Short mmCIF file of N, CA and C in Angstrom, two decimals:
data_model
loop_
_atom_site.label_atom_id
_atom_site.label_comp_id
_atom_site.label_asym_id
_atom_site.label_seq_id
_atom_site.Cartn_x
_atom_site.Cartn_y
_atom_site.Cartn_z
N UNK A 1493 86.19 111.28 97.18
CA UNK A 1493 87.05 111.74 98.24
C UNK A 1493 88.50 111.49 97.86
N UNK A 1494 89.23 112.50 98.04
CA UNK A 1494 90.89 112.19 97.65
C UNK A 1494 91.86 111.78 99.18
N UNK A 1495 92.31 110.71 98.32
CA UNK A 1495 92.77 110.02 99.95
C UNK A 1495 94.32 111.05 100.26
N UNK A 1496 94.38 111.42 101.61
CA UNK A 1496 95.47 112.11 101.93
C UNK A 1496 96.33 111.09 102.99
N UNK A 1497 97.63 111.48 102.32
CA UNK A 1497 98.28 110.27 102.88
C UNK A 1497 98.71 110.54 104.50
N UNK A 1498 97.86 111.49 105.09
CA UNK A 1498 98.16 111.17 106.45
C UNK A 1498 97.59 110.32 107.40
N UNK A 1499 96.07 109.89 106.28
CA UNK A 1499 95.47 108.70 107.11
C UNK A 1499 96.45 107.43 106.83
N UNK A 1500 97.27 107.77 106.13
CA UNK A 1500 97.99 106.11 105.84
C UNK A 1500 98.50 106.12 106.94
N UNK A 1501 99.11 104.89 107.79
CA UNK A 1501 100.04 104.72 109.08
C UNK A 1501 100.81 103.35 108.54
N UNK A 1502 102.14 103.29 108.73
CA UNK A 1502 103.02 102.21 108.92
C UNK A 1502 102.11 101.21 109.62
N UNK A 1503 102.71 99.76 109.59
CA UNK A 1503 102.72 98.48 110.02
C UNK A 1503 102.76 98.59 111.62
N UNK A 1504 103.94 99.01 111.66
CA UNK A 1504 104.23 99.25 113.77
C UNK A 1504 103.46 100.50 114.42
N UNK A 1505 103.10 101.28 113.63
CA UNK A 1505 102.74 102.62 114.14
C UNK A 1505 100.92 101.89 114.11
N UNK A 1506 100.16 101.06 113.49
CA UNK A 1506 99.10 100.09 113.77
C UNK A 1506 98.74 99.10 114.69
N UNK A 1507 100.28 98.27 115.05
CA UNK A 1507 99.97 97.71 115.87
C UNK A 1507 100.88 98.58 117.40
N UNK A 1508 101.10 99.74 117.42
CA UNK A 1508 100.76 100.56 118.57
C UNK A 1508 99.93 101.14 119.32
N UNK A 1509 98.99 101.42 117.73
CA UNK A 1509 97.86 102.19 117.82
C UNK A 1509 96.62 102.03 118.69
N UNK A 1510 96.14 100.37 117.41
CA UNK A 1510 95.49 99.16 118.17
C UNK A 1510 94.78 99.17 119.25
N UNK A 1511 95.79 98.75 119.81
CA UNK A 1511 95.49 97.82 121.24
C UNK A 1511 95.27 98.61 122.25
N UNK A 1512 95.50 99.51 122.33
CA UNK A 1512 95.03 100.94 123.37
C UNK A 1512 93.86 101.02 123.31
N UNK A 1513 93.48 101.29 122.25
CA UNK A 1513 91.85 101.88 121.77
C UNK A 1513 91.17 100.76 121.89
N UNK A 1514 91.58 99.71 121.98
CA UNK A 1514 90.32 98.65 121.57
C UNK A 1514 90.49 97.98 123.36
N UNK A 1515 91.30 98.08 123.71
CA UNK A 1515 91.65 97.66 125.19
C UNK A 1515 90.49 98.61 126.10
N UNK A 1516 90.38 99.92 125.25
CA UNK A 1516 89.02 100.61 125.83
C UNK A 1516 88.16 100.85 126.04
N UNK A 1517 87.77 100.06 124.99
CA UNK A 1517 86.14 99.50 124.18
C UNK A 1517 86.02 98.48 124.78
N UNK A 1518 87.25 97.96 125.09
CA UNK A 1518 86.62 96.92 126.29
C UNK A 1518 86.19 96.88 127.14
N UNK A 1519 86.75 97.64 128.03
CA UNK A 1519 86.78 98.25 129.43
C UNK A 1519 84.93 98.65 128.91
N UNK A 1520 84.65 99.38 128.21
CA UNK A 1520 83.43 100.17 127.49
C UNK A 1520 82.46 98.93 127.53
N UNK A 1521 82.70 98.00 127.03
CA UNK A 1521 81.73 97.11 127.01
C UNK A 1521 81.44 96.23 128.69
N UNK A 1522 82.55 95.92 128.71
CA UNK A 1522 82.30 95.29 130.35
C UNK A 1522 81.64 96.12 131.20
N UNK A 1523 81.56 97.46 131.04
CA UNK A 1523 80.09 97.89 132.14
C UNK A 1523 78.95 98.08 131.50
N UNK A 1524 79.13 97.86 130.20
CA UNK A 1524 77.55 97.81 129.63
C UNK A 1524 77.43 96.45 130.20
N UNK A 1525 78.06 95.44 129.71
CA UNK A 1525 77.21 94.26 129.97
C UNK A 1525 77.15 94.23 131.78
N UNK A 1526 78.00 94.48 132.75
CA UNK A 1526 77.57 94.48 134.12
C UNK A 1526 76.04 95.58 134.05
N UNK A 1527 75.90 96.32 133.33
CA UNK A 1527 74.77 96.93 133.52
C UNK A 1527 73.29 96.21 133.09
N UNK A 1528 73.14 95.10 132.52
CA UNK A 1528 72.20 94.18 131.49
C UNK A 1528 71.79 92.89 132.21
N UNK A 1529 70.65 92.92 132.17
CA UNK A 1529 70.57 91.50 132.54
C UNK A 1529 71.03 90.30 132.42
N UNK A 1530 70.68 89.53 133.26
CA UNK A 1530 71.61 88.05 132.88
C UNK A 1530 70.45 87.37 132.03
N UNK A 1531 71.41 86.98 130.76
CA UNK A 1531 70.76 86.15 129.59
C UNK A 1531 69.45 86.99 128.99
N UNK A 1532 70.12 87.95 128.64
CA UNK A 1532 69.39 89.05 127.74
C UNK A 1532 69.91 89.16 126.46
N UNK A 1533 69.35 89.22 125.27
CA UNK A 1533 69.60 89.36 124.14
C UNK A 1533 71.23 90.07 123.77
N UNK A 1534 70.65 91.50 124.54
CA UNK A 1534 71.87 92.62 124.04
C UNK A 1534 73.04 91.91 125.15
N UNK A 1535 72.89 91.57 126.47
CA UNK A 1535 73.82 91.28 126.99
C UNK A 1535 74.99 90.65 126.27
N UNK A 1536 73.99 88.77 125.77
CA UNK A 1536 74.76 87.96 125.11
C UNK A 1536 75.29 88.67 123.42
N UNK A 1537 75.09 89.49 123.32
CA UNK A 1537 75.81 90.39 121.91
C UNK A 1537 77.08 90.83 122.30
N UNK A 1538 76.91 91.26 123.38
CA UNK A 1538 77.68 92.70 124.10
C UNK A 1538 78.86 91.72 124.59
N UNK A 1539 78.63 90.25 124.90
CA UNK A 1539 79.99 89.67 125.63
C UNK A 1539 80.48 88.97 124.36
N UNK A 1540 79.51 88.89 123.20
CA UNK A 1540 80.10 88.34 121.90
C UNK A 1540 81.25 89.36 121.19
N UNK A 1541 80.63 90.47 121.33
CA UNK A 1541 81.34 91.50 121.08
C UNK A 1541 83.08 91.78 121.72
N UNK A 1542 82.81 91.73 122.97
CA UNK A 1542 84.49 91.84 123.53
C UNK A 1542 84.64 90.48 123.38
N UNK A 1543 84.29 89.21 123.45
CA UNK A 1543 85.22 88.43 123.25
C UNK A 1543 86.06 88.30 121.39
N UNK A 1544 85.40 89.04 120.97
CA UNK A 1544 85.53 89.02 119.40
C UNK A 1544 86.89 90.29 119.34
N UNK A 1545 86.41 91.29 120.20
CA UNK A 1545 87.70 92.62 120.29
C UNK A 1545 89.03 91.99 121.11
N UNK A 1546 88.96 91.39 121.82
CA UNK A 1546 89.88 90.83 122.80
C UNK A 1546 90.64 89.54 121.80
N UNK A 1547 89.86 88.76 120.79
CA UNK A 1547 90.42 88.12 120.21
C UNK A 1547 91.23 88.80 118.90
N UNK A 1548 90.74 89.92 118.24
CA UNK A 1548 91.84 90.42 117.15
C UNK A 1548 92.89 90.94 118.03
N UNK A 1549 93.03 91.50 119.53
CA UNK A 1549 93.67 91.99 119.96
C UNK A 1549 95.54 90.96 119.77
N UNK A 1550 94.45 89.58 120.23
CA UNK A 1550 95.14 88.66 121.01
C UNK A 1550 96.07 88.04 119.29
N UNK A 1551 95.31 88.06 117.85
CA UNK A 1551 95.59 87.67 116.66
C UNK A 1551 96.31 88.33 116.14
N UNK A 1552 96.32 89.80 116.35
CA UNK A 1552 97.19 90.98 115.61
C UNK A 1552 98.38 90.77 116.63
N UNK A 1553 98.66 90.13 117.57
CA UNK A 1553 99.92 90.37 118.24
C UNK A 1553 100.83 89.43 117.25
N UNK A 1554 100.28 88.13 116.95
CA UNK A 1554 100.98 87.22 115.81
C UNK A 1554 100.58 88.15 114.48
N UNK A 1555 100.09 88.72 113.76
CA UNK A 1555 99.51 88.46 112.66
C UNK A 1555 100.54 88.79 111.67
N UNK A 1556 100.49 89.09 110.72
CA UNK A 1556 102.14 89.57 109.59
C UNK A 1556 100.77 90.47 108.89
N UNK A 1557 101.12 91.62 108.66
CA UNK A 1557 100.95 92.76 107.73
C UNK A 1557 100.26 92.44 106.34
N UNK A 1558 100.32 91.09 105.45
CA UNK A 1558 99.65 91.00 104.58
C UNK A 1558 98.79 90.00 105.02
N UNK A 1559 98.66 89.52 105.77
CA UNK A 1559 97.58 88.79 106.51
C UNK A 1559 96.16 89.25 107.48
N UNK A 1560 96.78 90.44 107.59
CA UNK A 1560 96.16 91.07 108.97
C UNK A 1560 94.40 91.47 108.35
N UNK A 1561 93.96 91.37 107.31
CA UNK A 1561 92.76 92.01 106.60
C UNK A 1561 92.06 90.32 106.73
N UNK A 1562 91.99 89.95 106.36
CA UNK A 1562 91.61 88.60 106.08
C UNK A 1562 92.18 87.91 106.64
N UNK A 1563 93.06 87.50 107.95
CA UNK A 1563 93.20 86.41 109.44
C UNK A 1563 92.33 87.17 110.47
N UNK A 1564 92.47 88.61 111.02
CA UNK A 1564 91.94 88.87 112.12
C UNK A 1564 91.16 89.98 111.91
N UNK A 1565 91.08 90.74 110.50
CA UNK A 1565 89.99 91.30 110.37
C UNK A 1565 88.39 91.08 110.95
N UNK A 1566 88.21 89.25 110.53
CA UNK A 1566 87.16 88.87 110.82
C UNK A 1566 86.72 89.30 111.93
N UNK A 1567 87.23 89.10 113.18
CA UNK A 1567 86.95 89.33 113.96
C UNK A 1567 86.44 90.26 114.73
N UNK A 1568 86.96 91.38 114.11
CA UNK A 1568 86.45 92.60 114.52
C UNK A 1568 85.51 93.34 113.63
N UNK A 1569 85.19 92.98 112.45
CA UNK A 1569 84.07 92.57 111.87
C UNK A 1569 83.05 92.00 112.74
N UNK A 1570 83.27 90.88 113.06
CA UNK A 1570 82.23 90.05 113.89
C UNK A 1570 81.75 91.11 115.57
N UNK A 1571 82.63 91.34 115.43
CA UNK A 1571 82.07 92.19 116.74
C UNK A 1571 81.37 93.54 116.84
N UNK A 1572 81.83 94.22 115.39
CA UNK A 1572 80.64 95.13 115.51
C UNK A 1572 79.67 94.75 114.82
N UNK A 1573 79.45 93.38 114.43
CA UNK A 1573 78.07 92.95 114.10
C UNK A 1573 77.24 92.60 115.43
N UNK A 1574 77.87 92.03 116.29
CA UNK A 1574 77.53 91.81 117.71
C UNK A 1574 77.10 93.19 117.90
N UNK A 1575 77.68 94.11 118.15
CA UNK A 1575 77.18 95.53 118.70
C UNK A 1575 76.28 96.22 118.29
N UNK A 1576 75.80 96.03 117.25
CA UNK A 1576 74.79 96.35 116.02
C UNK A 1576 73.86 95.83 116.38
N UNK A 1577 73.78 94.25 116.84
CA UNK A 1577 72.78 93.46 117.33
C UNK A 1577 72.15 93.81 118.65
N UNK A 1578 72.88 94.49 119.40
CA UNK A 1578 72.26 94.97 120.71
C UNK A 1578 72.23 96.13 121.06
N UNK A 1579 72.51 97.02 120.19
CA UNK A 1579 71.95 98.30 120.14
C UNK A 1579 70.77 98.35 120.07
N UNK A 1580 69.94 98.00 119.64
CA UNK A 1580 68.09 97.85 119.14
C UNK A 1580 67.93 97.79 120.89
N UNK A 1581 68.35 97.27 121.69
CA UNK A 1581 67.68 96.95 122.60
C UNK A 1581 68.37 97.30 124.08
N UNK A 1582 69.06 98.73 124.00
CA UNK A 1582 69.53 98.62 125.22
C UNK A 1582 69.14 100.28 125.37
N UNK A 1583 68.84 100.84 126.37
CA UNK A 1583 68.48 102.47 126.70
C UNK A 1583 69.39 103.67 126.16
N UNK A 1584 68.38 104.72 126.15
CA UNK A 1584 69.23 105.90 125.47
C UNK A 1584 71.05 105.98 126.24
N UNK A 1585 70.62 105.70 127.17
CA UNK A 1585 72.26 106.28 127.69
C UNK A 1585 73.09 105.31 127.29
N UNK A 1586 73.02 104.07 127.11
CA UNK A 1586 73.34 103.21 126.65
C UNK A 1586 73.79 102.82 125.37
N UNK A 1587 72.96 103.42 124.68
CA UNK A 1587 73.12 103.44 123.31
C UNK A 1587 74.13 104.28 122.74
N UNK A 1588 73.75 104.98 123.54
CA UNK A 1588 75.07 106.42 123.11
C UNK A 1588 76.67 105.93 123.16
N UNK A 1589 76.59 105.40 124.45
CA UNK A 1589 77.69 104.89 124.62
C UNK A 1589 77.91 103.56 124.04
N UNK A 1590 77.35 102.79 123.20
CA UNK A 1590 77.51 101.58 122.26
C UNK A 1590 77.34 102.01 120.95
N UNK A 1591 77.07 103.27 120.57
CA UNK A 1591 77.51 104.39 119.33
C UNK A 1591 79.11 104.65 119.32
N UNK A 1592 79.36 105.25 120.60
CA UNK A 1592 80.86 105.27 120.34
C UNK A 1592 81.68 104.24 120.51
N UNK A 1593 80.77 103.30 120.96
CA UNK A 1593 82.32 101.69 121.32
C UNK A 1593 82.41 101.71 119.58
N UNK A 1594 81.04 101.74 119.17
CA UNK A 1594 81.08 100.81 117.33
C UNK A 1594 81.78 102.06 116.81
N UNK A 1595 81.59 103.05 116.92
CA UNK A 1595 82.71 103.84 116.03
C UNK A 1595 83.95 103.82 116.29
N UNK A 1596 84.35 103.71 117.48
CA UNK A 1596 86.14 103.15 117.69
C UNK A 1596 86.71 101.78 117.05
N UNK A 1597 85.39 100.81 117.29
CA UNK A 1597 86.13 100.03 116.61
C UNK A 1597 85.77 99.96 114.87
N UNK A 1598 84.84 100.84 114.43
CA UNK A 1598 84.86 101.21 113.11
C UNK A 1598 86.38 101.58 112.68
N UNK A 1599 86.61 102.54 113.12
CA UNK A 1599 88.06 103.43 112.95
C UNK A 1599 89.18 102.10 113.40
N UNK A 1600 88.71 101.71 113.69
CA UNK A 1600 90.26 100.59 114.17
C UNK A 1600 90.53 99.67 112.53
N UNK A 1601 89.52 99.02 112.70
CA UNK A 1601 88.67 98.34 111.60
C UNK A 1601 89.38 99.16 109.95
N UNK A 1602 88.70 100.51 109.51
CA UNK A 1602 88.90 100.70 108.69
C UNK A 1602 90.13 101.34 108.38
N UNK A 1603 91.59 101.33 109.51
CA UNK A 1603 93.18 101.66 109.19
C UNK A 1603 93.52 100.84 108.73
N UNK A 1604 92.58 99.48 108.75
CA UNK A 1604 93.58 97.79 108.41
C UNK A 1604 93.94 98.40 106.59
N UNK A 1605 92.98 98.64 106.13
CA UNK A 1605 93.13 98.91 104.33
C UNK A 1605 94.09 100.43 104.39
N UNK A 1606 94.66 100.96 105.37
CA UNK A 1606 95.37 102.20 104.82
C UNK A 1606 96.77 101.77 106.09
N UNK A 1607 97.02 100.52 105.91
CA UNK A 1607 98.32 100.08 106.47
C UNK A 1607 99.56 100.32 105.26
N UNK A 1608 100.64 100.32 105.39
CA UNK A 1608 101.37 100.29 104.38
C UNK A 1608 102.57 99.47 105.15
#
């Protein structure tokens, strides 16, 4: 694949980007998990999950540009491992919509390496 430099985005034009989208996936997850039982597998994924999105949110507000892959990457890493984990176990309509939380924050996730 030949990389075209319009997926590249500036430093500020990232952390504009951000926090919108992932502020949505939040919102996205908090009615999955109001929809889940209490102390259910996918539930406890699903609140691992936003607390993991809510925390790069909260890390990228400090973070510096050559740090940002490896300080708060993790985190949002960690959370679509959470989401991954409770997909197996939550209903079609459900799923669908925890398909697109993990692909938003896929796409969030994979601008960190085309920051400049």
């Amino acid at each position: 694949m030949v990389e075209n430099e319009i997926q590249y985005l500036s430093w500020s034009a990232y952390r504009q980007m951000a926090p919108p989208i992932l502020q949505l996936e939040v919102t996205r997850l908090g009615r999955l998990i109001a929809g889940l039982p209490l102390g259910s597998d996918a539930r406890n994924a699903l609140v691992r999950a936003r607390f993991k999105v809510i925390r790069f949110m909260e890390e990228l507000e400090a973070a510096e540009k050559e740090t940002l892959a490896t300080s708060c990457g993790a985190a949002l890493q960690a959370a679509l491992l959470a989401v991954a984990a409770a997909a197996p176990e939550v209903d079609t309509e459900k799923a669908a919509t925890l398909r697109y939380v993990a692909e938003r924050l896929r796409y969030v996730h994979d601008r960190i390496a085309l920051i400049y």
